[in-house]
PDB file of C-alpha atoms in Angstrom:
ATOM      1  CA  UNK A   7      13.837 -12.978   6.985  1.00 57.00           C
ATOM      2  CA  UNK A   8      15.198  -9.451   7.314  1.00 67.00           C
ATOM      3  CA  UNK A   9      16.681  -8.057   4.547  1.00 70.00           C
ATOM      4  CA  UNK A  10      18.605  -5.192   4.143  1.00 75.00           C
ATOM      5  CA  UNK A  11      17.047  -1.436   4.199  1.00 74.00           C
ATOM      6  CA  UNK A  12      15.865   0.068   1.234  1.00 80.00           C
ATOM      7  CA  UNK A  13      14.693   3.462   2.811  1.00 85.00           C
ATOM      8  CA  UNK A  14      13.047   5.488   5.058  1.00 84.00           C
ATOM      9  CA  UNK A  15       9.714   6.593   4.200  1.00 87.00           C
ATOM     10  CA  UNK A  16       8.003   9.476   5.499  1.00 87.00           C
ATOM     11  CA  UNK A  17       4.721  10.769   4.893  1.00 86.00           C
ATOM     12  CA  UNK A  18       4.146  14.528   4.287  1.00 78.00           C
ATOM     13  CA  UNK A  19       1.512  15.915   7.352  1.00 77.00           C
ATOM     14  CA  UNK A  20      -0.368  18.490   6.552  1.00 67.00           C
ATOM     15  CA  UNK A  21      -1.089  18.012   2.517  1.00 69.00           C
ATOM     16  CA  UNK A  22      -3.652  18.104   0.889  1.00 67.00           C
ATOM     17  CA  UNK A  23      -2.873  15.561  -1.758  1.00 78.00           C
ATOM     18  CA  UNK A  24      -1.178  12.278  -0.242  1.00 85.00           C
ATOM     19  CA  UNK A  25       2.334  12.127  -0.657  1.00 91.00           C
ATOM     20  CA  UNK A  26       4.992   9.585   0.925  1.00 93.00           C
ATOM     21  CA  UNK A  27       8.625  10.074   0.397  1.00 95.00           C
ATOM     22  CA  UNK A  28      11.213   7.459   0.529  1.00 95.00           C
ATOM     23  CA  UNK A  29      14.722   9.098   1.385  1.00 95.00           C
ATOM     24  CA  UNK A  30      17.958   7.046   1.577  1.00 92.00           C
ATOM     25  CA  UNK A  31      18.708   6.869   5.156  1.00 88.00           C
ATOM     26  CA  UNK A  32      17.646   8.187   8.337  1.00 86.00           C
ATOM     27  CA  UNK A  33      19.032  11.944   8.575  1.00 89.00           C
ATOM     28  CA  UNK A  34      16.326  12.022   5.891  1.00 89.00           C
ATOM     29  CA  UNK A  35      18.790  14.117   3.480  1.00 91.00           C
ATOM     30  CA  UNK A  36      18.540  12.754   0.354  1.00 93.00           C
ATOM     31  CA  UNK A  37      15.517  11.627  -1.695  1.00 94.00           C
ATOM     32  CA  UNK A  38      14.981   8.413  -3.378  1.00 96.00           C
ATOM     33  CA  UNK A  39      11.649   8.318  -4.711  1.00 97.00           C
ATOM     34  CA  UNK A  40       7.944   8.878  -3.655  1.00 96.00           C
ATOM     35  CA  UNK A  41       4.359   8.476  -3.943  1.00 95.00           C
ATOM     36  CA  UNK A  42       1.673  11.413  -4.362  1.00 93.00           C
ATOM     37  CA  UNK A  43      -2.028  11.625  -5.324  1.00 92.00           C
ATOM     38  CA  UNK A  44      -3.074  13.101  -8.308  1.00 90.00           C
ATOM     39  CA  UNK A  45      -6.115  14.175  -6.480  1.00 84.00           C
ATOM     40  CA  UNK A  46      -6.977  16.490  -2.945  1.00 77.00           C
ATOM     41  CA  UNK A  47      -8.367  14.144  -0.079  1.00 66.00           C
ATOM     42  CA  UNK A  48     -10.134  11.467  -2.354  1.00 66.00           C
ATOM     43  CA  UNK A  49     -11.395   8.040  -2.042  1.00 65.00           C
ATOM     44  CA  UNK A  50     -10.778   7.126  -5.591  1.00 70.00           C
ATOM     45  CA  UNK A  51      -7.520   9.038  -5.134  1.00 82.00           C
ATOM     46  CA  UNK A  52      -5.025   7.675  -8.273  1.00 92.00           C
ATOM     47  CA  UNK A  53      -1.446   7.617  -7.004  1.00 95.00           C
ATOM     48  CA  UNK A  54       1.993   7.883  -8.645  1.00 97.00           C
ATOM     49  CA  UNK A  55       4.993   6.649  -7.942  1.00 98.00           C
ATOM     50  CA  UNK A  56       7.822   9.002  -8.814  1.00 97.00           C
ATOM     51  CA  UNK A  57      11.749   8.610  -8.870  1.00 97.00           C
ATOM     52  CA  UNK A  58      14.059  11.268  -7.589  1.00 96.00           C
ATOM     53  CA  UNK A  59      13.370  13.496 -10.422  1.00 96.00           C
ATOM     54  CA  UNK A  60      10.072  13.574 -10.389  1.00 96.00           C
ATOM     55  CA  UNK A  61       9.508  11.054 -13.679  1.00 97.00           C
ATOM     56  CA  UNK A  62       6.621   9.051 -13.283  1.00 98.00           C
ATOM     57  CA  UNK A  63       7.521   5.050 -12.829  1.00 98.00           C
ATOM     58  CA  UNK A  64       4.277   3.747 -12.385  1.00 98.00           C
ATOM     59  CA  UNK A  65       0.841   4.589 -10.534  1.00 98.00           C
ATOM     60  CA  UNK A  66      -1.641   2.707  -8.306  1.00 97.00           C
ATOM     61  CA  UNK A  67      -5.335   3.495  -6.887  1.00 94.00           C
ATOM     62  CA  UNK A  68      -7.673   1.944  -4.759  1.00 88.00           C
ATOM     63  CA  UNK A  69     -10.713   0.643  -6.283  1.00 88.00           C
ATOM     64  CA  UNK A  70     -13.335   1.900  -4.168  1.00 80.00           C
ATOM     65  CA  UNK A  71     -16.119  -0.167  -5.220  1.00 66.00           C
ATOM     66  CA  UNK A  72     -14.677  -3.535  -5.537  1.00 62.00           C
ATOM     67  CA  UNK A  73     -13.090  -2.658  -1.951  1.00 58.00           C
ATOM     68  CA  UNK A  74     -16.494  -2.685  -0.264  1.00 60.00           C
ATOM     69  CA  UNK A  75     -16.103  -6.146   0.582  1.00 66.00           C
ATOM     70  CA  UNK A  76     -12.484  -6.615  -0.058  1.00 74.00           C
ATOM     71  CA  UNK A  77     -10.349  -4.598  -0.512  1.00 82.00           C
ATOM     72  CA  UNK A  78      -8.825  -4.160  -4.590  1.00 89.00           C
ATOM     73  CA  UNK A  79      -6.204  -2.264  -5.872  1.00 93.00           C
ATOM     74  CA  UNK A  80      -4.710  -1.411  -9.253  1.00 97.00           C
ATOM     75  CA  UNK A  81      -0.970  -1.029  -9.938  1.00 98.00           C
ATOM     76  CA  UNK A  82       0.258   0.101 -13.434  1.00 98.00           C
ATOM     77  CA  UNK A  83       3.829  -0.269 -14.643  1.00 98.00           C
ATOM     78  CA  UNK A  84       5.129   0.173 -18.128  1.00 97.00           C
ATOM     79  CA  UNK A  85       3.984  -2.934 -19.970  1.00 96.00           C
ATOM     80  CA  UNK A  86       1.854  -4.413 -17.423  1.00 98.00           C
ATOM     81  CA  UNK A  87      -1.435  -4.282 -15.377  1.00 98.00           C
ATOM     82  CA  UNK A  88      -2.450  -5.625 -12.349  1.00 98.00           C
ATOM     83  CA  UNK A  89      -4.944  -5.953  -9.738  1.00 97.00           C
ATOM     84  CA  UNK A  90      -4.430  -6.695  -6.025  1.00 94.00           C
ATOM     85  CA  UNK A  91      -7.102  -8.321  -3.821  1.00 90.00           C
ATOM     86  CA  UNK A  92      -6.926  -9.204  -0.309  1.00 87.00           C
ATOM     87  CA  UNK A  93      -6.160 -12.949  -0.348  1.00 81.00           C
ATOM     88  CA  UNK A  94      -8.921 -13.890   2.311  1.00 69.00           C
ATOM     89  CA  UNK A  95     -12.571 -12.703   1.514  1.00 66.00           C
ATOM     90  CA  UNK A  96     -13.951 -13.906   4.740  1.00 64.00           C
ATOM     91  CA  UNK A  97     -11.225 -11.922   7.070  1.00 64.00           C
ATOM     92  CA  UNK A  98     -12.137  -9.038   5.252  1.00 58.00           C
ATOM     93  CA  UNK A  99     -15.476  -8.956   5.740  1.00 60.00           C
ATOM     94  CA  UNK A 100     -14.756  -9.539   8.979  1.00 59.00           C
ATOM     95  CA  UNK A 101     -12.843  -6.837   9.477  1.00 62.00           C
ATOM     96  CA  UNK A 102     -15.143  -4.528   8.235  1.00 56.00           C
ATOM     97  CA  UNK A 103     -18.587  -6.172  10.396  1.00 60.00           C
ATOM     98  CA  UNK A 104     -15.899  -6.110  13.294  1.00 56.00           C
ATOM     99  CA  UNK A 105     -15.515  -2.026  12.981  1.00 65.00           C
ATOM    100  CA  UNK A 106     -18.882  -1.342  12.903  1.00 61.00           C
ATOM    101  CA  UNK A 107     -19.708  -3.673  16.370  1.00 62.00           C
ATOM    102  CA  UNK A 108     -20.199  -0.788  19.154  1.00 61.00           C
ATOM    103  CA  UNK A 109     -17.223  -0.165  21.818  1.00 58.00           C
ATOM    104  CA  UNK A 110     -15.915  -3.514  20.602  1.00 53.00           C
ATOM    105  CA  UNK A 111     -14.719  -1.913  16.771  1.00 46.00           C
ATOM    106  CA  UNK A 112     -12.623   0.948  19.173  1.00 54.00           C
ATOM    107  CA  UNK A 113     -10.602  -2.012  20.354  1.00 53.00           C
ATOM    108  CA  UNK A 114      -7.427  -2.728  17.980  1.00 54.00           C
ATOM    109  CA  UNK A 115      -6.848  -5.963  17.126  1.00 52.00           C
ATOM    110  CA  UNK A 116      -3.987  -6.564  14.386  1.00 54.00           C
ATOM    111  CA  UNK A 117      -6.072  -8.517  11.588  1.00 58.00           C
ATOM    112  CA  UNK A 118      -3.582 -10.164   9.739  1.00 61.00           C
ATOM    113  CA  UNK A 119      -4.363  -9.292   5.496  1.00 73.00           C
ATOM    114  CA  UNK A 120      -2.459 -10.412   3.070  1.00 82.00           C
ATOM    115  CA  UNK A 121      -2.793  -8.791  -1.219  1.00 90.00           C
ATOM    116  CA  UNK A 122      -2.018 -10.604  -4.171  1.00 95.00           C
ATOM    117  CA  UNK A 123      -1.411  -9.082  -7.037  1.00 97.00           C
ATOM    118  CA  UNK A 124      -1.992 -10.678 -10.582  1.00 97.00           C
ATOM    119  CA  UNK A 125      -1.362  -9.474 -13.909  1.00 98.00           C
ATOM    120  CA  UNK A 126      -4.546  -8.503 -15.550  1.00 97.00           C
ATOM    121  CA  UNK A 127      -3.320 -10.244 -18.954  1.00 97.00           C
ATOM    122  CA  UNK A 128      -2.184 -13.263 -17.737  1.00 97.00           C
ATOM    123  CA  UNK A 129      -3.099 -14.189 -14.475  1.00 97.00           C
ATOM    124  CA  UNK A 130       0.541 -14.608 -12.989  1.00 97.00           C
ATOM    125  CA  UNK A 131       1.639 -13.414  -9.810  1.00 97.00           C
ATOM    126  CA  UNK A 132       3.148 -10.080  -9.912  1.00 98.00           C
ATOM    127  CA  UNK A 133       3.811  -8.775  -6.142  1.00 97.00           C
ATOM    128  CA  UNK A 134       3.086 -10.647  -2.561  1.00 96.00           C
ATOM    129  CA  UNK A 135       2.512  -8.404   0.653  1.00 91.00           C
ATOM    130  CA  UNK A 136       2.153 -10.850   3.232  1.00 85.00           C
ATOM    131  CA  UNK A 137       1.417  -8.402   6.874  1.00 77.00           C
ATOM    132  CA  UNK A 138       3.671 -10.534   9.672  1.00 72.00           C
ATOM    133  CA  UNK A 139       2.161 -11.242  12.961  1.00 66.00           C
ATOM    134  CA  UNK A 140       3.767  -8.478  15.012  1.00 61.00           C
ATOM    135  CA  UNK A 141       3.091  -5.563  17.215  1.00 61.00           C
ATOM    136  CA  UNK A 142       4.942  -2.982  14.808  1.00 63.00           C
ATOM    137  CA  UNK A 143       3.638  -3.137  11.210  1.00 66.00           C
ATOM    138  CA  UNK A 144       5.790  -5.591   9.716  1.00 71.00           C
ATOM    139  CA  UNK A 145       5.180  -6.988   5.866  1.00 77.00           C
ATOM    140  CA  UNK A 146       7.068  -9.715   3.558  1.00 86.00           C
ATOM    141  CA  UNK A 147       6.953  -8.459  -0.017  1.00 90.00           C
ATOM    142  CA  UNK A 148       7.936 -10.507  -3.165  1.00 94.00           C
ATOM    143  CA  UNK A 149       8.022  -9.109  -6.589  1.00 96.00           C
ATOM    144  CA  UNK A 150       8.277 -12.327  -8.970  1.00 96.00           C
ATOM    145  CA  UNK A 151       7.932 -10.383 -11.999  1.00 97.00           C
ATOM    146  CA  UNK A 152      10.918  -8.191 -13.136  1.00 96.00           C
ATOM    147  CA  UNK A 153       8.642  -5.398 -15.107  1.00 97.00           C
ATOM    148  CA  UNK A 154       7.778  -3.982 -11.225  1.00 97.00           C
ATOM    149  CA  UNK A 155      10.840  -1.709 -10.724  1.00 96.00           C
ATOM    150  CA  UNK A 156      11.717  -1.882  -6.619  1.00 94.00           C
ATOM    151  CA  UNK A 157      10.295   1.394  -6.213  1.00 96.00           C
ATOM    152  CA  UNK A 158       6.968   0.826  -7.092  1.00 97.00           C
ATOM    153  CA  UNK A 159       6.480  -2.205  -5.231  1.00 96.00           C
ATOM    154  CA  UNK A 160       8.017  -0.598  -1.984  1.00 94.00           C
ATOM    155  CA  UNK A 161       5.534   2.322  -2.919  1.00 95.00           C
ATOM    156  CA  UNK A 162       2.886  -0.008  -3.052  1.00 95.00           C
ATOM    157  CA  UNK A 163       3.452  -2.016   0.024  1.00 92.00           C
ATOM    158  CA  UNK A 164       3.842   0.901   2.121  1.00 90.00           C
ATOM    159  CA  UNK A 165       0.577   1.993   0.622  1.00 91.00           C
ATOM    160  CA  UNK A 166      -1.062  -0.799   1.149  1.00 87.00           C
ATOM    161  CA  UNK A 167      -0.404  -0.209   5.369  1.00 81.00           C
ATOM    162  CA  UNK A 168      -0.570   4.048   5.210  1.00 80.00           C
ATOM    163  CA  UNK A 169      -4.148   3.696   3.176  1.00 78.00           C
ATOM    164  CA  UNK A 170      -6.007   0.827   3.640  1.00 68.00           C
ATOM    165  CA  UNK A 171      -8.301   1.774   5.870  1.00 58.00           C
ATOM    166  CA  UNK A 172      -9.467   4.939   3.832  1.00 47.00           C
TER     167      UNK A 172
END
């Protein structure tokens, strides 16, 4: 289902820390809220999500070890912490074997991955980005736990497609 649009993101060229901005429509005039690396050009690169003032509303990073094999993130928000895997072990594994198979990794092929995050306390479901079968990157995200402002999960989810392969 197609909901309505929540912004227009856009990520900076040229930087040398990562930053996405989300602006409110598509003349790309006015600001919402973004995403930018703490760090230059880094792997273990910790991210934070910032409103239109520039106050910090959460953070996320890659966890570079864990991801190996499958891929894990970490997503802080005020009052919670939680970790996002990629929901099938196997595919990602695949995925990875499949990339390193001569000629035949050069060939795209839209694996379909799916992250679940959980909080770290509890266990519960937190945020759902579920990548649609579709020649244009296309995701379902669900946020069942109010403590994620909107922001941070749209951060997130565009994350999860802009630097997942890194």
């Amino acid at each position: 289902m197609r909901g309505p649009l929540l912004a227009f993101a856009q990520q900076k060229r040229m930087k040398l820390k990562e930053e996405v901005v989300f602006y409110a429509d598509e003349s790309r005039s006015r600001p919402l809220f973004s995403f930018r690396a703490r760090q230059r050009l880094d792997v273990h690169a910790q991210h934070d999500v910032l409103d239109e003032h520039g106050a910090v509303l959460g953070s996320f990073r890659k966890v570079f070890g864990a991801s190996l094999l499958r891929s894990t993130w970490e997503l802080r928000v005020p009052g919670l912490e939680a970790v996002g895997r990629e929901r099938r072990p196997v595919l990602a594994v695949l995925r990875r074997v499949w990339e390193l198979i001569p000629y035949l990794g050069d060939v795209w092929v839209p694996f379909v991955f799916h992250f679940d995050f959980v909080d770290t306390a509890t266990g519960a479901p937190v945020l759902v980005s579920e990548r649609r079968k579709a020649i244009r990157d296309r995701y379902d995200v669900s946020v069942p736990d109010p403590r994620i402002d909107f922001r941070v999960a749209a951060a997130m989810a565009v994350a999860l497609d802009a630097l997942q392969s890194r």
